[in-house]
Short mmCIF file of N, CA, C and O in Angstrom, two decimals:
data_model
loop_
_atom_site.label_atom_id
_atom_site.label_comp_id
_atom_site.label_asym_id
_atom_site.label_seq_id
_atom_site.Cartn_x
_atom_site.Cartn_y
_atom_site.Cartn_z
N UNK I 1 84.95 11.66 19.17
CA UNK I 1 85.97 12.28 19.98
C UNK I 1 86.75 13.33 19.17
O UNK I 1 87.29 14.31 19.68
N UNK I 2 86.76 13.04 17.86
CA UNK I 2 87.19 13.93 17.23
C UNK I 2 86.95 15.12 16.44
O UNK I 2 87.71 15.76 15.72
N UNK I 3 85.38 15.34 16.82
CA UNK I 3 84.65 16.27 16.38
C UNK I 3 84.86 17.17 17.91
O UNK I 3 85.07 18.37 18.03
N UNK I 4 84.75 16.38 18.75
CA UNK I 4 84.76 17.34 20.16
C UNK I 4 85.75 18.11 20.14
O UNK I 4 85.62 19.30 20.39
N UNK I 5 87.08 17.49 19.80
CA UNK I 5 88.47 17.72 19.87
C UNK I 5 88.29 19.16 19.07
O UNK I 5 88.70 20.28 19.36
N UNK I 6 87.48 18.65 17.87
CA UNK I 6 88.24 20.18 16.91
C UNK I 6 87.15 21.34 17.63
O UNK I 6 87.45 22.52 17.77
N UNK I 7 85.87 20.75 18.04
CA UNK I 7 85.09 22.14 17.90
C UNK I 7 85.49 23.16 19.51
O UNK I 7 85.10 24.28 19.82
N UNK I 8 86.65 21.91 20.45
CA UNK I 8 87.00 22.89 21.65
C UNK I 8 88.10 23.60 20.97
O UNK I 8 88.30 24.73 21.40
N UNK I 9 88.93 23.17 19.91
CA UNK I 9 89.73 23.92 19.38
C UNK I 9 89.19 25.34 18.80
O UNK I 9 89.72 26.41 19.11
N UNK I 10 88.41 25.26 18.20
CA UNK I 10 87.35 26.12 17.44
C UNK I 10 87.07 26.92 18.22
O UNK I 10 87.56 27.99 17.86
N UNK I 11 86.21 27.06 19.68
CA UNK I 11 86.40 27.87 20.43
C UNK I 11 87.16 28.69 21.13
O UNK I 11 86.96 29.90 21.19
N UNK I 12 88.29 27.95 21.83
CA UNK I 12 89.27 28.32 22.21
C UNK I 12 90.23 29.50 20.99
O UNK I 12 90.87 30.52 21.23
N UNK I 13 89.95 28.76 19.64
CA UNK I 13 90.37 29.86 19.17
C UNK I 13 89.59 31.11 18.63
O UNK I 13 89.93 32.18 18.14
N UNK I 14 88.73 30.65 18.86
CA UNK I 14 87.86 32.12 18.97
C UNK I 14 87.90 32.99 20.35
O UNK I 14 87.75 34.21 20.40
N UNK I 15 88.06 32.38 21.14
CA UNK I 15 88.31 33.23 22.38
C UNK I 15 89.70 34.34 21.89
O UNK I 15 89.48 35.51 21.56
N UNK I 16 90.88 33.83 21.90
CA UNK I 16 91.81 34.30 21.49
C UNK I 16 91.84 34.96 20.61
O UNK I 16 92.50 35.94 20.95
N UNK I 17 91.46 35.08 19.43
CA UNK I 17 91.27 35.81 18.36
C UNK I 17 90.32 37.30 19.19
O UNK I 17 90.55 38.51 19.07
N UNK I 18 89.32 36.63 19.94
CA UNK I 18 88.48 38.06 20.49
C UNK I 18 89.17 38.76 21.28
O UNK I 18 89.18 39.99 21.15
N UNK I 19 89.73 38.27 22.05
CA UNK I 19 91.24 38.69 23.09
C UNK I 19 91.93 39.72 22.19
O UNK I 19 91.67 40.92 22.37
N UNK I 20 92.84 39.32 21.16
CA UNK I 20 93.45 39.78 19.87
C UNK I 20 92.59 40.81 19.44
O UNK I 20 93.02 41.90 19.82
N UNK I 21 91.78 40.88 18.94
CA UNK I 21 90.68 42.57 18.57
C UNK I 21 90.37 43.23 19.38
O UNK I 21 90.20 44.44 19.20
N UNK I 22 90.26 42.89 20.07
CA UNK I 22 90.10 43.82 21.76
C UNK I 22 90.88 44.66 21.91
O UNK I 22 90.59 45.84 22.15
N UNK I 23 92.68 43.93 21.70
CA UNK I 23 93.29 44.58 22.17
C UNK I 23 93.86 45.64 21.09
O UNK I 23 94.27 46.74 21.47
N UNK I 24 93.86 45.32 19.93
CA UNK I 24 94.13 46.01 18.64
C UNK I 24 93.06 47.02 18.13
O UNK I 24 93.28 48.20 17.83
N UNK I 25 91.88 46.37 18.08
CA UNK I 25 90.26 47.40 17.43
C UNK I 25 89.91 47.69 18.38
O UNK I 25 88.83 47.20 18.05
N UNK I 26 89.72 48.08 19.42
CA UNK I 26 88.88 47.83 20.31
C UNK I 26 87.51 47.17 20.68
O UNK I 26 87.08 46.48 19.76
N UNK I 27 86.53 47.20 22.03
CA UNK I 27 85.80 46.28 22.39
C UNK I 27 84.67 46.13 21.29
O UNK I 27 84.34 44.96 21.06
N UNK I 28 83.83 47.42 20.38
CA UNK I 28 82.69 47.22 19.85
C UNK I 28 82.76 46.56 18.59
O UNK I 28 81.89 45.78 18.21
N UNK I 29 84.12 46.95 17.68
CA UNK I 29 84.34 46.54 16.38
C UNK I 29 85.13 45.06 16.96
O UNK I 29 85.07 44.23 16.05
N UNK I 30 85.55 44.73 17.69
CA UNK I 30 85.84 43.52 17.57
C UNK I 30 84.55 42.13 18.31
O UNK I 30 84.61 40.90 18.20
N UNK I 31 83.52 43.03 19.03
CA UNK I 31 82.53 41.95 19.41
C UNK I 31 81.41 42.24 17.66
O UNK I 31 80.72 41.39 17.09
N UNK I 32 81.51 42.96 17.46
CA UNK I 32 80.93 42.91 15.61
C UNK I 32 81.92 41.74 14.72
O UNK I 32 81.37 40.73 14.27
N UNK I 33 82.76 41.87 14.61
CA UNK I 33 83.86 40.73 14.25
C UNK I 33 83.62 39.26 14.73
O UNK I 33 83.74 38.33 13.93
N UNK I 34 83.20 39.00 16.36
CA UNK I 34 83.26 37.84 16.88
C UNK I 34 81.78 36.91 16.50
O UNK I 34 81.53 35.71 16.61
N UNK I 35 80.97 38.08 16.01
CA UNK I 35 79.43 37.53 15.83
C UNK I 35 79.81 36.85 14.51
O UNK I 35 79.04 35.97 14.12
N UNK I 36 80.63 37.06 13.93
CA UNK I 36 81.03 36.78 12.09
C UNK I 36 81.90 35.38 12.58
O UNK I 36 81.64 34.26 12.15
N UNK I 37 83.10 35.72 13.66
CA UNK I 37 84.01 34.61 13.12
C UNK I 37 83.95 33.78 13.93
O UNK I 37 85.00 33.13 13.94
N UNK I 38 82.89 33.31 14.96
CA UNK I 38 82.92 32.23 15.76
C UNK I 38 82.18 31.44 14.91
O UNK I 38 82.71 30.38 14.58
N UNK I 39 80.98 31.72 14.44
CA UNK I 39 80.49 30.36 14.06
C UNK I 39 81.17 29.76 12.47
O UNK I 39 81.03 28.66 11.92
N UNK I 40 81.97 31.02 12.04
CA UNK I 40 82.86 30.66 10.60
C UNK I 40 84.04 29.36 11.52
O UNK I 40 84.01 28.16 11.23
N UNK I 41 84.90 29.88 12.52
CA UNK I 41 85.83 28.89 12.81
C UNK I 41 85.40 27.32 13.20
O UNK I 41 86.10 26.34 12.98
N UNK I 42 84.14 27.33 13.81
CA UNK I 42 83.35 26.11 14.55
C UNK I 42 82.90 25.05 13.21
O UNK I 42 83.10 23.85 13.01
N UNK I 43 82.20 26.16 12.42
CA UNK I 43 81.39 25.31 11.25
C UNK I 43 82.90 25.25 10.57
O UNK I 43 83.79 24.54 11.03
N UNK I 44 83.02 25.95 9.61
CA UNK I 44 84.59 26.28 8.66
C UNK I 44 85.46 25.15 9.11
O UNK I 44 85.49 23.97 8.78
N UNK I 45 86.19 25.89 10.01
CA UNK I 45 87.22 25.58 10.77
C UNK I 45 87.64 23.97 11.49
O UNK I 45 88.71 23.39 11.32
N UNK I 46 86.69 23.58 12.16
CA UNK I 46 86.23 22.35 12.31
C UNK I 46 86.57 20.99 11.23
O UNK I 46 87.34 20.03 11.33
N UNK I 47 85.40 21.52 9.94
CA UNK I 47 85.31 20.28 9.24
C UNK I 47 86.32 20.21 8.70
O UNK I 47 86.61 19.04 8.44
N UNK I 48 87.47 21.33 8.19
CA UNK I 48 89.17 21.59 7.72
C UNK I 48 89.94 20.90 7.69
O UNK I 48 90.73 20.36 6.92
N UNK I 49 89.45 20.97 9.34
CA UNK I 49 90.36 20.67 10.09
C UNK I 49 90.51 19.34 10.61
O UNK I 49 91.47 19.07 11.32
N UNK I 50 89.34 18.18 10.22
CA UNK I 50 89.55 16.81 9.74
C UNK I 50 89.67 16.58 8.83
O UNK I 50 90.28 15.60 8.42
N UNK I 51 89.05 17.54 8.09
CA UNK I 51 89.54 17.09 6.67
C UNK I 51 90.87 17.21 6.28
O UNK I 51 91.14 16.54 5.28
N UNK I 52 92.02 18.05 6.92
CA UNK I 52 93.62 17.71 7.18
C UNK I 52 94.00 16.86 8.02
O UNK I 52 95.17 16.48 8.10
N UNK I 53 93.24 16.51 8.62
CA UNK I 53 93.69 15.10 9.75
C UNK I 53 93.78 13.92 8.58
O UNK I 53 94.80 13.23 8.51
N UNK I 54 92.76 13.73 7.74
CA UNK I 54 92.56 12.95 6.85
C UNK I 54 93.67 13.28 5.77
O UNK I 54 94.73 12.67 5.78
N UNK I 55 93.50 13.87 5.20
CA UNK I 55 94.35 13.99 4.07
C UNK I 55 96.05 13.97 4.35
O UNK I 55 96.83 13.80 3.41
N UNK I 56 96.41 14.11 5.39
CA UNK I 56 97.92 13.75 6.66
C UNK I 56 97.84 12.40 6.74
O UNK I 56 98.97 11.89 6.68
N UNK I 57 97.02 11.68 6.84
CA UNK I 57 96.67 10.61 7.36
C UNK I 57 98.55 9.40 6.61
O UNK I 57 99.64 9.26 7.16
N UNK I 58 98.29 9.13 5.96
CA UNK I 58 99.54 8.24 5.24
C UNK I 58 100.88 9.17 4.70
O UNK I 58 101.51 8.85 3.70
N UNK I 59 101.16 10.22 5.43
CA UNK I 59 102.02 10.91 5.29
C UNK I 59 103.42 10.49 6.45
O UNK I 59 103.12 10.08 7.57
N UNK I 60 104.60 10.60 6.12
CA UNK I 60 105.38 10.13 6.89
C UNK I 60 105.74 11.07 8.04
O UNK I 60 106.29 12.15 7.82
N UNK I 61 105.34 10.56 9.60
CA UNK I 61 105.51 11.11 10.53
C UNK I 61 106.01 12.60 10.86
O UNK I 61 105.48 13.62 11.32
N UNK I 62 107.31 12.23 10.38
CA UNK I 62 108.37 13.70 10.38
C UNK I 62 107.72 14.61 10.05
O UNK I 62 107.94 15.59 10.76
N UNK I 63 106.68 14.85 8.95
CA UNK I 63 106.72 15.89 7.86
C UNK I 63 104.86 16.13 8.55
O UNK I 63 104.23 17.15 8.26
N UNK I 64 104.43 15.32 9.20
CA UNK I 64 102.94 15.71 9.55
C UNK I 64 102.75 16.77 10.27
O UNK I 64 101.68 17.24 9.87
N UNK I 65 103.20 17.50 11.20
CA UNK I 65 103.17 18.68 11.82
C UNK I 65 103.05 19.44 10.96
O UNK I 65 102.04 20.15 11.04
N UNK I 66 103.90 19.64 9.87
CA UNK I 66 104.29 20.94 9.34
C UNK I 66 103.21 21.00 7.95
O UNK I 66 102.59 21.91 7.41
N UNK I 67 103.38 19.33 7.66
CA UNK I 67 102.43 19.44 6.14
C UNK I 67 100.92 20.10 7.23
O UNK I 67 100.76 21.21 6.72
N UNK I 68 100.34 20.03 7.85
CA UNK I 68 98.91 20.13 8.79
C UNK I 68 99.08 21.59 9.01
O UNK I 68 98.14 22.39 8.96
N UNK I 69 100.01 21.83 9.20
CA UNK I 69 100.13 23.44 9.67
C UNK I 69 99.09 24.10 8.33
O UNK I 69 97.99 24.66 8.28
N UNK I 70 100.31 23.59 7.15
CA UNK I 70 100.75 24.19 5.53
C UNK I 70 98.91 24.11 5.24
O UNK I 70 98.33 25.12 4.85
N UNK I 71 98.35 23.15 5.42
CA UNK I 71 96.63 22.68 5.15
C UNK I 71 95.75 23.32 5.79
O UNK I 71 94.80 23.84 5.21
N UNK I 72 95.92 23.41 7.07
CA UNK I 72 94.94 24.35 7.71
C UNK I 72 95.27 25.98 7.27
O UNK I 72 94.31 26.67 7.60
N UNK I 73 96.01 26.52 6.82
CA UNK I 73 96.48 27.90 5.99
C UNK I 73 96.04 27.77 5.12
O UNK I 73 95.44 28.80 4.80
N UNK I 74 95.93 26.85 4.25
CA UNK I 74 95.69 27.27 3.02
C UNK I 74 94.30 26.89 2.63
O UNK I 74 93.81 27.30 1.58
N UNK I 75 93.54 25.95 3.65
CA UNK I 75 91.78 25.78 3.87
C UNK I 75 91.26 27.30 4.20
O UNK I 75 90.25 27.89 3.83
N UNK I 76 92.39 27.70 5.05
CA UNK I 76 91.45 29.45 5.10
C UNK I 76 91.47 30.21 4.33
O UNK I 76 90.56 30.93 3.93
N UNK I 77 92.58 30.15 4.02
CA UNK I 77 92.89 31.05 2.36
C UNK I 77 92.00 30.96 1.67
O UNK I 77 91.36 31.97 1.39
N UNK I 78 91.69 29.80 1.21
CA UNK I 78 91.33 29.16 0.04
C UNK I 78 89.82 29.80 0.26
O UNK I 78 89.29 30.21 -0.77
N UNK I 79 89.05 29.93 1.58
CA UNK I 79 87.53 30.11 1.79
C UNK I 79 87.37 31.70 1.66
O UNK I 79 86.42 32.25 1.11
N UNK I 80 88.83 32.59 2.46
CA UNK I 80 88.78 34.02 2.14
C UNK I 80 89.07 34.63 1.09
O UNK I 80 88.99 35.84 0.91
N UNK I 81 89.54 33.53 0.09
CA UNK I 81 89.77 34.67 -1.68
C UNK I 81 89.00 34.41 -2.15
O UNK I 81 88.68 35.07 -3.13
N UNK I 82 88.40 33.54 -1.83
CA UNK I 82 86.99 33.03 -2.51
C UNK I 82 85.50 33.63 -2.71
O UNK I 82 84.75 33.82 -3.67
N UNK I 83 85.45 33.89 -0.92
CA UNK I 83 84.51 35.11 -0.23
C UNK I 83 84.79 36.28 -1.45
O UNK I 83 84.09 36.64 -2.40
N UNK I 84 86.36 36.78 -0.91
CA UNK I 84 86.75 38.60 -1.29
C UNK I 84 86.31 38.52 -2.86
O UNK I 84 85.94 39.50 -3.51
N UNK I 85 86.39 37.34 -3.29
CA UNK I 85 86.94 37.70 -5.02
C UNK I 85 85.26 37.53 -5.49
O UNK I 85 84.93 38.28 -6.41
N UNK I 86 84.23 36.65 -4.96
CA UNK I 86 82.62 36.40 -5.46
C UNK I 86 82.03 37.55 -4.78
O UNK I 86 81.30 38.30 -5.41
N UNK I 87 82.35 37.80 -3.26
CA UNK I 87 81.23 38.49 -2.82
C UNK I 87 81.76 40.28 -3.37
O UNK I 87 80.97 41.14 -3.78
N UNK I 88 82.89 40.41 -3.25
CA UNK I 88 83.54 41.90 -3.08
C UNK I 88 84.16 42.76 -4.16
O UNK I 88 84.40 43.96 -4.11
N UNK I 89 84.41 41.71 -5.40
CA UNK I 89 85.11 42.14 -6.63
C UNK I 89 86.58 42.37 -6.17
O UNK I 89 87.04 43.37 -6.73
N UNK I 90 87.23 41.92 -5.53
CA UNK I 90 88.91 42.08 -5.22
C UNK I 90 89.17 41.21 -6.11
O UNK I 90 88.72 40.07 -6.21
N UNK I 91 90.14 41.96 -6.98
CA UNK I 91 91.03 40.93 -8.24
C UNK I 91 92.35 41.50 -7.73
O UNK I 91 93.32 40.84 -8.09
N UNK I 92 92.63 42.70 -6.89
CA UNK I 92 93.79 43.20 -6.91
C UNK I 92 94.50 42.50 -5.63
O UNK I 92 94.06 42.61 -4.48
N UNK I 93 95.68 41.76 -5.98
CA UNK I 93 96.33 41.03 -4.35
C UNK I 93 96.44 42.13 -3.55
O UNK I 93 95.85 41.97 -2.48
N UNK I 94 97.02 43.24 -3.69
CA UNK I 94 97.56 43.78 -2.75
C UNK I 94 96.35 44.30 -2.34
O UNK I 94 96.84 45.18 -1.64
N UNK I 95 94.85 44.51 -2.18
CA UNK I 95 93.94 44.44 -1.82
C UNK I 95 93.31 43.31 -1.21
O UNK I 95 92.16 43.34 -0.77
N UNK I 96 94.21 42.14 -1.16
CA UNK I 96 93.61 41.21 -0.73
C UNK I 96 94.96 41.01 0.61
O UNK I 96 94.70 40.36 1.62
N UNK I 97 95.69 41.35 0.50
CA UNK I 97 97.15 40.97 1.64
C UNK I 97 96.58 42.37 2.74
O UNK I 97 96.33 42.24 3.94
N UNK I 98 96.48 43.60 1.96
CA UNK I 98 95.95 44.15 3.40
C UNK I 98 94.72 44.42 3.80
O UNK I 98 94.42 45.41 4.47
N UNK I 99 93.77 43.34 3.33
CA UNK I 99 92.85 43.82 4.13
C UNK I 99 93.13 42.95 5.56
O UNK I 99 93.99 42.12 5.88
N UNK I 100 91.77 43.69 6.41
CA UNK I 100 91.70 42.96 7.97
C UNK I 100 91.38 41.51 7.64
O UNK I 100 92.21 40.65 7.94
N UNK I 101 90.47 41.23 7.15
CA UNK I 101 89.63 39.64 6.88
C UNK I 101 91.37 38.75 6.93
O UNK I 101 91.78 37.86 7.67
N UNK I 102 91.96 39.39 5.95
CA UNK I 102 93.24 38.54 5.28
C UNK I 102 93.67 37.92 6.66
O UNK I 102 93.58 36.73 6.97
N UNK I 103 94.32 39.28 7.69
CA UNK I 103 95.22 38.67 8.49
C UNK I 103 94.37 37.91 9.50
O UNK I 103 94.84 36.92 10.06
N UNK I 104 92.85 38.46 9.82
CA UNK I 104 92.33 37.59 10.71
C UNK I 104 92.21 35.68 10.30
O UNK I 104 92.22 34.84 11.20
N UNK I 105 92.12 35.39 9.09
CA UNK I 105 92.34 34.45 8.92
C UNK I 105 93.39 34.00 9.05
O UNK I 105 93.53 33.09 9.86
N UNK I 106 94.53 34.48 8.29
CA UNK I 106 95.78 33.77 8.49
C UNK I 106 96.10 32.96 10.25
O UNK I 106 96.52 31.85 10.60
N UNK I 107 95.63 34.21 11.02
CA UNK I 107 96.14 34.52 12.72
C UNK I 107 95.08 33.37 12.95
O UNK I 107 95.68 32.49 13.58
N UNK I 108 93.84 33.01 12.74
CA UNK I 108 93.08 31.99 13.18
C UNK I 108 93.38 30.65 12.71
O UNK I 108 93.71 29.72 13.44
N UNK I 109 93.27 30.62 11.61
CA UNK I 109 94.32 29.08 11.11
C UNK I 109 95.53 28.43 11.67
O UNK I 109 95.95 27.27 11.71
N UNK I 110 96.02 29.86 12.19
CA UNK I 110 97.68 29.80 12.77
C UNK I 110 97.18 28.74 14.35
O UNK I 110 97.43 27.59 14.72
N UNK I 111 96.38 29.92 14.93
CA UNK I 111 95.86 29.38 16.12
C UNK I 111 95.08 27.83 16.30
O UNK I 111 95.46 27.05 17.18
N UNK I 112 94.06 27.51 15.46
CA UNK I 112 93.42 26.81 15.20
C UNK I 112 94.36 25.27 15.48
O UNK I 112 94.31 24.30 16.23
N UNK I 113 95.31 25.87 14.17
CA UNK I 113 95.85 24.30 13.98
C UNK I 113 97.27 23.80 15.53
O UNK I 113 97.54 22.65 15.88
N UNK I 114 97.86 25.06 16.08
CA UNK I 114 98.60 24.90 16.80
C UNK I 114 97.83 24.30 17.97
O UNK I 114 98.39 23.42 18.62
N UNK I 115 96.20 24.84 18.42
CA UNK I 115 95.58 24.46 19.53
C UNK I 115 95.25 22.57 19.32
O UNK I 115 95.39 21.66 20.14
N UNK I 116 94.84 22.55 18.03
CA UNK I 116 94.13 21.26 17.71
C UNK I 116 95.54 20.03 17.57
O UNK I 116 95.44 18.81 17.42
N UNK I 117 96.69 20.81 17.68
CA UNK I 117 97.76 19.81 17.90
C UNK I 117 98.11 19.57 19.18
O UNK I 117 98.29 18.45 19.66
N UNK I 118 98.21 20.46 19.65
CA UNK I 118 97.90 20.26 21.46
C UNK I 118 97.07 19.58 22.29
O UNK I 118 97.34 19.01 23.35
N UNK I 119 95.70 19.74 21.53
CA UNK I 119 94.45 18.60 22.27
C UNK I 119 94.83 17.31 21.80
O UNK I 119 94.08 16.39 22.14
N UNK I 120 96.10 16.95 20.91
CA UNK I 120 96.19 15.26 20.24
C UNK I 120 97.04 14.68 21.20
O UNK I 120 97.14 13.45 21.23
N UNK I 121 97.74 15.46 22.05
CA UNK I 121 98.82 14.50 23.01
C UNK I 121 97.54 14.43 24.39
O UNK I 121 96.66 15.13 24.91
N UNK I 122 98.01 13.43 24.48
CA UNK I 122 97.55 12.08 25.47
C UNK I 122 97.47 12.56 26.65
O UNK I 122 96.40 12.60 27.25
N UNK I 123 98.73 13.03 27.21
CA UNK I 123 98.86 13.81 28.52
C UNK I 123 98.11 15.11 28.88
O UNK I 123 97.84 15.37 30.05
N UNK I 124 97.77 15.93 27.83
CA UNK I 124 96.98 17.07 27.83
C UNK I 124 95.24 16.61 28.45
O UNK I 124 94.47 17.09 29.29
N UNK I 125 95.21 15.38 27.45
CA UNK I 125 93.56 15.42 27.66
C UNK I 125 93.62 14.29 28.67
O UNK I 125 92.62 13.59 28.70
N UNK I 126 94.71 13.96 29.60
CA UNK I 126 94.45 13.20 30.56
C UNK I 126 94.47 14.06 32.08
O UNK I 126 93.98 13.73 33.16
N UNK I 127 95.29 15.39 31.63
CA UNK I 127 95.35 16.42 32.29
C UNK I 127 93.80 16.85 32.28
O UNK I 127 93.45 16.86 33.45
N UNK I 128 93.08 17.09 31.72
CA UNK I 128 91.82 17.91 31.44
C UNK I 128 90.65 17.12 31.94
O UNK I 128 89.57 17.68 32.09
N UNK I 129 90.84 15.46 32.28
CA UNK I 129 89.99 14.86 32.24
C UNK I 129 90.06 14.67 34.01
O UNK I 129 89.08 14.48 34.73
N UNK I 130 91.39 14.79 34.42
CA UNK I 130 91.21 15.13 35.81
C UNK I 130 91.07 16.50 36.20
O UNK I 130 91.37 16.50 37.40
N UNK I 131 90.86 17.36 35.95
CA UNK I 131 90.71 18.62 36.10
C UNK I 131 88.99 18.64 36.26
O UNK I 131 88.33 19.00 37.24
N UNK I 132 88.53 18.14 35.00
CA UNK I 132 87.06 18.25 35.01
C UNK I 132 86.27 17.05 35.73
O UNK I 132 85.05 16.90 35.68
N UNK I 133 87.19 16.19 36.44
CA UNK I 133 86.95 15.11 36.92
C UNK I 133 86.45 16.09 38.93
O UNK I 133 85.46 16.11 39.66
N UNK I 134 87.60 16.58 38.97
CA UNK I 134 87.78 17.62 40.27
C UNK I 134 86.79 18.82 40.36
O UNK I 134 86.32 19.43 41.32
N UNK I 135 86.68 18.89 39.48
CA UNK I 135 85.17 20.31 39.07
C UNK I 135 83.64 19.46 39.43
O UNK I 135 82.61 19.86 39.96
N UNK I 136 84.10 17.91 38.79
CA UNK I 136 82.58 17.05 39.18
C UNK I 136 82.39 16.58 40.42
O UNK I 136 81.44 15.89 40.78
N UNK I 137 83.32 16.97 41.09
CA UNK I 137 83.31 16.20 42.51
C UNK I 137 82.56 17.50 43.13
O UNK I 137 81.54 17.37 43.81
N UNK I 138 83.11 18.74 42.87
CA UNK I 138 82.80 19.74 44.12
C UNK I 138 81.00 19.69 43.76
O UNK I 138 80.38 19.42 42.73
N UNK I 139 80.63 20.05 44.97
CA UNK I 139 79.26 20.28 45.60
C UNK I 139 78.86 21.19 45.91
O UNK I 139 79.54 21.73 46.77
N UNK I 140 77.76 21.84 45.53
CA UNK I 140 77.60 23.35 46.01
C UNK I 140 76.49 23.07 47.20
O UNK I 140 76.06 24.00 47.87
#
């Protein structure tokens, strides 16, 4: 259930993110972009993103939102300086703060982890389960 959980997150935030380049790059450079960062957020993004469920795990209530936020940021980080600095030769930060890659990650992590906190309340996916419950009924 919790692989499902993250990889509708994963999508959903790839939708949004393509939404987001669309409206900024326009349609061709951002469907070139979406071929790159959907299956990075699904595969990437995903396993992160239990792997901060986990590592939250014995953390005291109060502080789990925000420590999960702080983890899923810095799992992307951590995969895009990594990329820039092996594949690209960027040693210089300020080559690394403006490029595009930078903020598209930041903005997807952002998204990622806010969506995947949303699919954890109870009422959401009891909402969704009658929704798709009402979609299984109709008959064509």
């Amino acid at each position: 259930m919790i692989l499902i959980r993250k990889v509708i997150a994963a999508i959903v935030t790839s939708f949004i993110m393509t939404l987001i380049n669309i409206a900024i790059l326009g349609l061709e450079f951002s469907i070139f972009i979406a071929f790159y960062l959907v299956p990075f957020v699904i595969l990437y993004g995903s396993f992160s993103s239990m792997l901060s469920d986990y590592m939250i795990k014995w953390v005291h209530p109060s502080f789990k939102l925000l420590l999960s936020g702080v983890i899923h940021i810095l799992f992307g980080l951590f995969f895009l300086i990594y990329i820039l600095i092996r594949e690209q030769g960027y040693y210089d930060l300020e080559n690394i703060v403006w490029n595009i890659i930078f903020m598209q990650t930041i903005l997807c992590s952002l998204f990622f982890w806010m969506i995947a906190e949303v699919l954890k309340r109870k009422a959401i996916v009891i909402w969704f389960k009658e929704k798709l419950t009402r979609i299984g009924e109709l008959r064509l």
